[in-house]
mmCIF file of C-alpha atoms in Angstrom:
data_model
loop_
_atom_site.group_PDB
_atom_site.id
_atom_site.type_symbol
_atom_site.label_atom_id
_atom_site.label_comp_id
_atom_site.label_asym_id
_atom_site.label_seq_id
_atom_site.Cartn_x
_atom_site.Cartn_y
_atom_site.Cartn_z
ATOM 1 C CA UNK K 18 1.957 -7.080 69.181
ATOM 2 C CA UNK K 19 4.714 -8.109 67.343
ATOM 3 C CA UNK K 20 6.814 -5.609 64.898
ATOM 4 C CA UNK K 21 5.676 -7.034 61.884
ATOM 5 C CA UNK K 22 1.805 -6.625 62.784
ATOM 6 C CA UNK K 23 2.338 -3.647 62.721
ATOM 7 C CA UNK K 24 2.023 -3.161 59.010
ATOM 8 C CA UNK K 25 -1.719 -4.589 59.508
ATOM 9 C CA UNK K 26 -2.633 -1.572 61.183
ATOM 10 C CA UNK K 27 -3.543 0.175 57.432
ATOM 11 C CA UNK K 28 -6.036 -2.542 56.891
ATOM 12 C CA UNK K 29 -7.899 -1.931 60.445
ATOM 13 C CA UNK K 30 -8.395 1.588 59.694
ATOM 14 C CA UNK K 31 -9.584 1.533 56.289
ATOM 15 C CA UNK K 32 -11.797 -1.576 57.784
ATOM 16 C CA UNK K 33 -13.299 0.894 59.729
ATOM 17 C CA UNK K 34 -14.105 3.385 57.005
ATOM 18 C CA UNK K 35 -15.427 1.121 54.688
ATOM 19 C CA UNK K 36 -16.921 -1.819 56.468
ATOM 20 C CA UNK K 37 -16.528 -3.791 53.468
ATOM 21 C CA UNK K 38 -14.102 -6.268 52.819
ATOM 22 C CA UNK K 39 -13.956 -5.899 48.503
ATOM 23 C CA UNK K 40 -14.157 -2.187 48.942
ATOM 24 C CA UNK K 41 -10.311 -2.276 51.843
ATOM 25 C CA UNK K 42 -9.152 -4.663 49.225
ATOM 26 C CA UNK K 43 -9.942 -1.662 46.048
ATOM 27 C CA UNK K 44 -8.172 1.068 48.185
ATOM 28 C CA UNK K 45 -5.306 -0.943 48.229
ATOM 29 C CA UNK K 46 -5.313 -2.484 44.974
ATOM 30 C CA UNK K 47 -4.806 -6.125 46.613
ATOM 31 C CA UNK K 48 -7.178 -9.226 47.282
ATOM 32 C CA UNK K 49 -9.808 -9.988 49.299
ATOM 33 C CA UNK K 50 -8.481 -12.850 50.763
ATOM 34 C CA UNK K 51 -5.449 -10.729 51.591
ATOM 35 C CA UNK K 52 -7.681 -8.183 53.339
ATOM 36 C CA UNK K 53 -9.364 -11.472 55.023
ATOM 37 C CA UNK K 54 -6.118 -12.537 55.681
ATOM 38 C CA UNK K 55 -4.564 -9.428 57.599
ATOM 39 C CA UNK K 56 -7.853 -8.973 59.552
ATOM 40 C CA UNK K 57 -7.465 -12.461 60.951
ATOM 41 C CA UNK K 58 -4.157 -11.714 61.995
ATOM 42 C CA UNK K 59 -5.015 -8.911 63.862
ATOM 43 C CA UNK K 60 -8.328 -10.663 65.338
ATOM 44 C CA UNK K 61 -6.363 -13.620 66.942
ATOM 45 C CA UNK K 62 -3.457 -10.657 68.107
ATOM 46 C CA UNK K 63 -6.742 -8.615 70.159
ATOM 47 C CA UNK K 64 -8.360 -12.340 70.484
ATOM 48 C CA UNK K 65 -11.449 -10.156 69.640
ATOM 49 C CA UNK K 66 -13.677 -11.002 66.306
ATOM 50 C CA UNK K 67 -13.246 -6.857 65.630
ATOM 51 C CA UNK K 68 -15.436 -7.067 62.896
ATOM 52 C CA UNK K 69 -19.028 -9.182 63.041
ATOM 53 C CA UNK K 70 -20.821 -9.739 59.850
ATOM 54 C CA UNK K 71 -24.348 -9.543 59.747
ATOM 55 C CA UNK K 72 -27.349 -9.376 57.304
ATOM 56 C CA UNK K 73 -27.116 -5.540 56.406
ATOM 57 C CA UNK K 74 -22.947 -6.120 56.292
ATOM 58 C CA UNK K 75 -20.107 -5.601 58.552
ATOM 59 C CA UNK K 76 -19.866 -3.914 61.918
ATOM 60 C CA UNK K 77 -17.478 -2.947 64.412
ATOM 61 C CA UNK K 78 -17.301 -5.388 68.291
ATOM 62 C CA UNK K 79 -17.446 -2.772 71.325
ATOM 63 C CA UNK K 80 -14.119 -3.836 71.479
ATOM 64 C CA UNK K 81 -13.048 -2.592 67.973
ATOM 65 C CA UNK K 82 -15.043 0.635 68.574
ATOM 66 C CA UNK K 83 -13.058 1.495 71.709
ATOM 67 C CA UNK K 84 -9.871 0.735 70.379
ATOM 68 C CA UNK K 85 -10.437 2.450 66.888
ATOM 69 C CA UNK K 86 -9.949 6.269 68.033
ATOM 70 C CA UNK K 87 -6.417 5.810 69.796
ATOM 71 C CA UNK K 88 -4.677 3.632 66.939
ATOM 72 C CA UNK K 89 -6.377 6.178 64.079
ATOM 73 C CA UNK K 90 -4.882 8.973 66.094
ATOM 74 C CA UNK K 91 -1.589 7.183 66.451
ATOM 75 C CA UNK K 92 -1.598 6.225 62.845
ATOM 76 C CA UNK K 93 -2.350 9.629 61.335
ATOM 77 C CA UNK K 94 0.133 11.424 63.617
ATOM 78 C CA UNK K 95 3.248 8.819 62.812
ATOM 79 C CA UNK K 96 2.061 8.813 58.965
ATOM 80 C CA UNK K 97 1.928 12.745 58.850
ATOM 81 C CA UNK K 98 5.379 12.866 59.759
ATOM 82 C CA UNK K 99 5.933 11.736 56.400
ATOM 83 C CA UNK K 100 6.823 14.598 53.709
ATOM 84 C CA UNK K 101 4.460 13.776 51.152
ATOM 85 C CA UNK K 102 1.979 14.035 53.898
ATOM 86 C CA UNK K 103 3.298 17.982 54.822
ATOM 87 C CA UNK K 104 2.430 19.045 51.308
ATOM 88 C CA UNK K 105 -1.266 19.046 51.013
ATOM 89 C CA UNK K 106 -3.258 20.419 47.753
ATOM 90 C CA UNK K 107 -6.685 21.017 47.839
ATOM 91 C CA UNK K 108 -6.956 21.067 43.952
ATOM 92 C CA UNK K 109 -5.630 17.495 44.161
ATOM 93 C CA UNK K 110 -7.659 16.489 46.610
ATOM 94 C CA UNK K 111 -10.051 12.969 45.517
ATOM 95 C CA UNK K 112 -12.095 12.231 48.047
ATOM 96 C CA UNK K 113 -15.799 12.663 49.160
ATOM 97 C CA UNK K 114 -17.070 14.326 52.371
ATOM 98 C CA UNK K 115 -20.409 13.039 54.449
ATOM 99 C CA UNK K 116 -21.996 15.611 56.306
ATOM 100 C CA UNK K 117 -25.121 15.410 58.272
ATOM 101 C CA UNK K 118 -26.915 18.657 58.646
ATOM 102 C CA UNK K 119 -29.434 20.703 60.081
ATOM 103 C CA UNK K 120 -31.595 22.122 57.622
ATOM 104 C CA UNK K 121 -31.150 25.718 57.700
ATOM 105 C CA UNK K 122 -27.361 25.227 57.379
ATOM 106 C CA UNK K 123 -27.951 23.237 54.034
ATOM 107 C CA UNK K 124 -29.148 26.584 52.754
ATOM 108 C CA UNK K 125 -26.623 28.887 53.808
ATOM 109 C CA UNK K 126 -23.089 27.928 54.962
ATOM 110 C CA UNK K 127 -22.911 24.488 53.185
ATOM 111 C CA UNK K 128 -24.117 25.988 50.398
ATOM 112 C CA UNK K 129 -21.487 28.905 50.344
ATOM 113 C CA UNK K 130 -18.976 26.441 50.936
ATOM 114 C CA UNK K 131 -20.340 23.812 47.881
ATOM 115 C CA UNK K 132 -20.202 27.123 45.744
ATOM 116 C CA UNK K 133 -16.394 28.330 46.988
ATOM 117 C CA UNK K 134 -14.969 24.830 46.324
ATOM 118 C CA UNK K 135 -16.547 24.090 43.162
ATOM 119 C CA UNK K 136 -13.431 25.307 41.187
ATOM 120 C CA UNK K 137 -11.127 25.153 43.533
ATOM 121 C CA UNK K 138 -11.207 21.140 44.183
ATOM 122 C CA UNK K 139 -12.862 19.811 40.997
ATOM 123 C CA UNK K 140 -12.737 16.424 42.222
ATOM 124 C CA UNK K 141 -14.087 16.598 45.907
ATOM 125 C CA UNK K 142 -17.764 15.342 46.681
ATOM 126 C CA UNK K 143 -19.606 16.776 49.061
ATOM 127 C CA UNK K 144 -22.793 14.187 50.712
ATOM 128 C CA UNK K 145 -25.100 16.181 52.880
ATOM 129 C CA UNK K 146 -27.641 13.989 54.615
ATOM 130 C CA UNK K 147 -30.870 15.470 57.086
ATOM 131 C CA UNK K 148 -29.843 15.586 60.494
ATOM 132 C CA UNK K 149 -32.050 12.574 61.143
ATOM 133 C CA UNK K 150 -29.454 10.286 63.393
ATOM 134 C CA UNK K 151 -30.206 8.852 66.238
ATOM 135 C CA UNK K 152 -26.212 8.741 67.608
ATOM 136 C CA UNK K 153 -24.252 11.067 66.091
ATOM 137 C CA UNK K 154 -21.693 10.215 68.409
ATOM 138 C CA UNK K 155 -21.360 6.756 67.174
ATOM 139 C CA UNK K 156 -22.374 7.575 63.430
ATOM 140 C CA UNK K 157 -18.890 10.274 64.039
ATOM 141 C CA UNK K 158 -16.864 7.556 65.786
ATOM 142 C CA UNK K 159 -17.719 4.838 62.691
ATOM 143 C CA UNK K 160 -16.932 7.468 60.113
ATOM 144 C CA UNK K 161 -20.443 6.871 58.663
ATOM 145 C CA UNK K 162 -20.411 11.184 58.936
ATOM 146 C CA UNK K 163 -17.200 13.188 58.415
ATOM 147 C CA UNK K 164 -18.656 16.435 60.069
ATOM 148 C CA UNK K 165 -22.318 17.099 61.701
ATOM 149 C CA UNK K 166 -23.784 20.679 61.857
ATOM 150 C CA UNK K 167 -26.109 20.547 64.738
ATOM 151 C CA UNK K 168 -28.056 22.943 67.037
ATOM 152 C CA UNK K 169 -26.752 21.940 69.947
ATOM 153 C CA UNK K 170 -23.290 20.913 71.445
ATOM 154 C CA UNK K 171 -21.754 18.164 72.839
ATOM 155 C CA UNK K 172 -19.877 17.110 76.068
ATOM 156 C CA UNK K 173 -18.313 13.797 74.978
ATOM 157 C CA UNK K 174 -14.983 13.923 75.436
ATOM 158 C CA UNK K 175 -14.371 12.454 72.017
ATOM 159 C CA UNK K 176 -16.032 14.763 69.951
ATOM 160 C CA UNK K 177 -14.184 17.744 68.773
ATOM 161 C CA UNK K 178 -16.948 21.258 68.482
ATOM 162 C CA UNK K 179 -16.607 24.365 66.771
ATOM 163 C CA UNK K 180 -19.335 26.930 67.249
ATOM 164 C CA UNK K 181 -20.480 28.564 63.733
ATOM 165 C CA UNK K 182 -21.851 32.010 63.411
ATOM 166 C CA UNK K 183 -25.188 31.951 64.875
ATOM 167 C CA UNK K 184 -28.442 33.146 61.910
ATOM 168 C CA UNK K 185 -31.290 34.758 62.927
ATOM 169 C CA UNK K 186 -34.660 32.547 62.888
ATOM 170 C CA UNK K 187 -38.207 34.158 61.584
ATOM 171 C CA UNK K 188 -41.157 33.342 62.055
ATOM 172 C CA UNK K 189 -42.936 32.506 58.428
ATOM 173 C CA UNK K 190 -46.645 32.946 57.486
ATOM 174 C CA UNK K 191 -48.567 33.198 54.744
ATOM 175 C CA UNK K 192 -48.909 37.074 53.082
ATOM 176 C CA UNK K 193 -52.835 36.307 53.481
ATOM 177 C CA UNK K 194 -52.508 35.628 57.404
ATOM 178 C CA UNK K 195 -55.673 36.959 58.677
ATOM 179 C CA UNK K 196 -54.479 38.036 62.051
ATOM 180 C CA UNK K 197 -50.526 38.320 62.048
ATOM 181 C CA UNK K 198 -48.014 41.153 61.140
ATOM 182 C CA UNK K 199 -45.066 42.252 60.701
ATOM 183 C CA UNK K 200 -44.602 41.900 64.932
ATOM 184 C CA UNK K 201 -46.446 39.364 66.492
ATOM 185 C CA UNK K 202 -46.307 38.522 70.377
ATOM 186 C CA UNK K 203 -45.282 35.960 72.259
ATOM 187 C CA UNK K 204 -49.669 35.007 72.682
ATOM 188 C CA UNK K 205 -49.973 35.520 69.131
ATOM 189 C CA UNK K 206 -46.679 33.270 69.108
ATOM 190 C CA UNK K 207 -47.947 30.555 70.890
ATOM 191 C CA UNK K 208 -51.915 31.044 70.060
ATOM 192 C CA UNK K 209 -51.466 29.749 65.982
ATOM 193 C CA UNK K 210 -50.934 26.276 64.661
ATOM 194 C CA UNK K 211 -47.286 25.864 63.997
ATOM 195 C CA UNK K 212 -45.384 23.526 61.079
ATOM 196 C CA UNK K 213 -42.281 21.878 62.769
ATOM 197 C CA UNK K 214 -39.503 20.316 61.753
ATOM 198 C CA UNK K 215 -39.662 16.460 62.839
ATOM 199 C CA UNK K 216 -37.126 14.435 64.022
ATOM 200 C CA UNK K 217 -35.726 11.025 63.726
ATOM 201 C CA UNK K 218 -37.549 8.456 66.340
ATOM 202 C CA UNK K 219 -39.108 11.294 68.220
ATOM 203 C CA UNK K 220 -41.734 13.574 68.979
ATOM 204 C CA UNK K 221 -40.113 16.554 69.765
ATOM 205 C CA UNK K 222 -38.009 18.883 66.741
ATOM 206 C CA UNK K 223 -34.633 20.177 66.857
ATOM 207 C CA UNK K 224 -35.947 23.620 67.529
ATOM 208 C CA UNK K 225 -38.060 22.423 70.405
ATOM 209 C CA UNK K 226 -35.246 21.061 72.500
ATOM 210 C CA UNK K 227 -33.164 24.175 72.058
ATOM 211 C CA UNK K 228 -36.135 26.155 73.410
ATOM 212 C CA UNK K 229 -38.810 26.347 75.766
ATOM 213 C CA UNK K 230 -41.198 28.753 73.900
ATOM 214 C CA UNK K 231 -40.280 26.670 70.712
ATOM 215 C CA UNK K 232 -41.537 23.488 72.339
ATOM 216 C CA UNK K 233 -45.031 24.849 73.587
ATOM 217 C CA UNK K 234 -46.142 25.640 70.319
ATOM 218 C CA UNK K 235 -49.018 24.322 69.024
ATOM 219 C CA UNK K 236 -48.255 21.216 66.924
ATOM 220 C CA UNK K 237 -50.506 20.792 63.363
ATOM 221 C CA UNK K 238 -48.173 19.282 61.394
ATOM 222 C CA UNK K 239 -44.709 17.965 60.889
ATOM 223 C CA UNK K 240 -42.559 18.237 57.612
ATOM 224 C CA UNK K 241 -38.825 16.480 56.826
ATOM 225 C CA UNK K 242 -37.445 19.580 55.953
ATOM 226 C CA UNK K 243 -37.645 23.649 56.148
ATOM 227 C CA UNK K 244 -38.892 24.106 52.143
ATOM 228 C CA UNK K 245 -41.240 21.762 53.264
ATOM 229 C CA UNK K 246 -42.055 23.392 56.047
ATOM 230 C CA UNK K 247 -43.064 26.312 54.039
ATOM 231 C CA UNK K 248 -45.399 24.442 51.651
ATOM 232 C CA UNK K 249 -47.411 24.006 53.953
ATOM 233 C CA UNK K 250 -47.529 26.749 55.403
ATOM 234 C CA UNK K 251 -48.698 28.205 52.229
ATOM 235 C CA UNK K 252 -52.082 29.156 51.600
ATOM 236 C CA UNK K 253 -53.063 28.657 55.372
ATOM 237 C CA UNK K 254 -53.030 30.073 58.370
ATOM 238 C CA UNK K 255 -50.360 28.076 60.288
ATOM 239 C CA UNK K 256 -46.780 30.102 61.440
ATOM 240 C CA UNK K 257 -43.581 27.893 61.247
ATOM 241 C CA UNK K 258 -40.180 28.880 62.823
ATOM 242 C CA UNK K 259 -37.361 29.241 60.298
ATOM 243 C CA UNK K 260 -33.938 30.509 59.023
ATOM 244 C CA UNK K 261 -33.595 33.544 57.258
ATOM 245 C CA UNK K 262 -31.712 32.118 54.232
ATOM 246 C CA UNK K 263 -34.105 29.503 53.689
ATOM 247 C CA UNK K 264 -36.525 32.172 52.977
ATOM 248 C CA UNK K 265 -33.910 34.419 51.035
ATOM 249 C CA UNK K 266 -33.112 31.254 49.152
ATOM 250 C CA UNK K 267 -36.956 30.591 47.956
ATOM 251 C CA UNK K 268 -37.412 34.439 47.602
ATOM 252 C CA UNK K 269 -40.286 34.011 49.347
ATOM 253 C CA UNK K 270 -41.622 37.498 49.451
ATOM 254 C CA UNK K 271 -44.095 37.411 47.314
ATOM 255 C CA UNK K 272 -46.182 34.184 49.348
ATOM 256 C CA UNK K 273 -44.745 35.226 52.562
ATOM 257 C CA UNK K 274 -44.331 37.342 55.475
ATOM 258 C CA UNK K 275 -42.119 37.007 58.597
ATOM 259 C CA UNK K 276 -41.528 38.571 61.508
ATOM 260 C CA UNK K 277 -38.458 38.222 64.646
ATOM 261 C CA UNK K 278 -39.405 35.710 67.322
ATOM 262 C CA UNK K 279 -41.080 37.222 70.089
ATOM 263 C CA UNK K 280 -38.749 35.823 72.576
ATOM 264 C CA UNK K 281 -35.063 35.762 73.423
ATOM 265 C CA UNK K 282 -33.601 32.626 72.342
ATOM 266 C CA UNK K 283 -30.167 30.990 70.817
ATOM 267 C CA UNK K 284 -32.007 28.801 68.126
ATOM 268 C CA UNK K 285 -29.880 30.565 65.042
ATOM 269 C CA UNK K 286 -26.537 28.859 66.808
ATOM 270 C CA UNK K 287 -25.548 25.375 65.375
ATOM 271 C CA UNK K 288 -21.893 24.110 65.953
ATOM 272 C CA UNK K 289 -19.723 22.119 63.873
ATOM 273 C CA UNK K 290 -18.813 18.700 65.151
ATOM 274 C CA UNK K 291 -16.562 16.101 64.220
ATOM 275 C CA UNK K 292 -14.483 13.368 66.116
ATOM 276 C CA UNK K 293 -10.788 13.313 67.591
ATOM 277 C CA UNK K 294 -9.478 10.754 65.477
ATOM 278 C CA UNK K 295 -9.916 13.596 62.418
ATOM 279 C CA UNK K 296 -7.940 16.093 64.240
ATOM 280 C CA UNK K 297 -4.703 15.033 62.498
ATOM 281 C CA UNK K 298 -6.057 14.581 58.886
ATOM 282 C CA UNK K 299 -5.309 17.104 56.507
ATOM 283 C CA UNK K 300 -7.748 16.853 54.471
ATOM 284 C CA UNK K 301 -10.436 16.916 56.662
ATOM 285 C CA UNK K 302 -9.152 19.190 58.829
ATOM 286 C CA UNK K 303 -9.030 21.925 55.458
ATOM 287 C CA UNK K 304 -12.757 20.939 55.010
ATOM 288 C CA UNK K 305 -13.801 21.766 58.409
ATOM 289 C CA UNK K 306 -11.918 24.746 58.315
ATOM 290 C CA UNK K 307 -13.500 25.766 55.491
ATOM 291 C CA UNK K 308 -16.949 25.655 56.988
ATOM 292 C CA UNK K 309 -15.530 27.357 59.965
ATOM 293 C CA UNK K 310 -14.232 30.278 57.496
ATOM 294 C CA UNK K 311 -17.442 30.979 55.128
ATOM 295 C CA UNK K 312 -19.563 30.885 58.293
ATOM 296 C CA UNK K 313 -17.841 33.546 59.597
ATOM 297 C CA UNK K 314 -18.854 36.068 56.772
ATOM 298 C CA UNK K 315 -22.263 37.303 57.754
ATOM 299 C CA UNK K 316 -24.537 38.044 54.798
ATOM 300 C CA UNK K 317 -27.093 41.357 55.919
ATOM 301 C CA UNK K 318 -30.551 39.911 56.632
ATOM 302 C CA UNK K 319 -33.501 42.461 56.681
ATOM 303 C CA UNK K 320 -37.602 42.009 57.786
ATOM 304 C CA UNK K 321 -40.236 42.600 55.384
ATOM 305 C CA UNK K 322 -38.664 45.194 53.106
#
């Protein structure tokens, strides 16, 4: 690559976050046809099309996708070198952050962390989506997510993972049960009709994976979400597995009763993941850390009192 490509690098990345030709050419207040321009450049220098356009838009070659987290990397540690760079301010900070989430954690630590940041960065926007990808690997690589809170970790050697503070799961009936109480056993467990938590392109839940008593249960219905979970639970006699702050956050003693799951499991755990090529920027690495921080503070969760 010759010296003066070099100074096409800028448009590659922002390529990649965007995907959209008019919206590079906004962030740097030029052209389109300059962004076309400096794109073609740097196509015939990797004599790969690095971008294909299709019907829904723009998308990454293989190529493009394997280069991507090494120049990023390189990029963001040469450019933090810079001093403006050194003196971060969150209260400054414009920018939005896409999260894809379990449900539980949209209830507790992302919403302690909306709530601490509210004043603090005025003019940051916070996306949560469901948890509902089918590659979070890919959706973290593409920068279509900034940060995923899952239940499980990852091995991929590109993916960074932080392991939050785990919550204790309940499971929720209706006050009216007719045969459940405050304890229930692992036959009583697996004897009702359970409400899960349903999954994107597949049969299974998120809960289910994690555990084997969680994915014998008895299957009568599937809902997108845990609040839904709990409507319809309501009024029958089906059991659903849940957080704790999703039922703190309804104040759901009135309509229901819970009780500790009658097995030993690690279903409260979800981790915090996010790819490499964010390790060096400071803005999102203050964002993660934030969600690291407020996860840390354990609220006091109590059973039927």
């Amino acid at each position: 690559m010759k010296n003066t490509d070099f100074s096409l690098i800028p448009y590659f990345i922002v390529m990649m976050d965007e995907l959209s030709i008019s919206n590079t050419a906004k962030r740097f207040g030029v052209s389109q046809p300059a962004v076309s321009k400096a794109l073609r450049r740097l196509k015939e220098t990797y004599n790969d099309p690095l971008f294909i356009k299709t019907k829904e838009g723009y998308r990454p070659s293989s190529f493009c996708n394997d280069i991507y987290p090494q120049i990023k990397l390189a990029y963001d540690s040469f450019e933090s070198t810079f001093p403006e760079k050194k003196k971060f301010d969150p209260s400054k900070l414009e920018r939005s952050f896409n999260v894809a989430c379990i449900s539980g954690a949209v209830y507790s630590v992302m919403k302690q962390v909306s709530d601490s940041l509210y004043h603090e960065t005025p003019h940051l926007g916070i996306n949560i989506d469901p948890l509902y990808t089918g590659d979070i690997v890919m959706d973290l690589r593409q920068h279509r997510y900034d940060l995923c809170i899952s239940h499980s970790p990852t091995i991929n050697p590109a993916i960074e993972c932080a392991e939050l503070t785990e919550e204790p799961m309940v499971v929720a009936f209706d006050q009216s049960h007719p045969r459940l109480k405050d304890k229930i056993s692992l036959d009583e467990f697996l004897a009702e009709n359970h409400v899960l938590h349903s999954m994107w392109n597949s049969d299974d839940s998120p809960l289910g994976i994690a555990s084997t008593y969680a994915h014998k249960r008895k299957v009568a219905r599937k809902a997108p979400g845990a609040l839904e979970m709990l409507n319809m639970v309501h009024g029958t006699d089906m059991i659903c597995i849940t957080p704790m702050s999703v039922l703190e956050t309804v104040n759901a003693a009135n309509n229901f009763r819970f009780a500790p799951l009658p097995f030993e499991s690690n279903l409260g755990r979800s981790y915090l993941l996010w790819h490499k090529s964010r390790n060096t920027d400071s803005a999102h690495q203050w964002f993660r850390n934030k969600i690291i921080k407020v996860s840390e503070k354990k609220p006091q969760w109590g059973f039927n009192s």
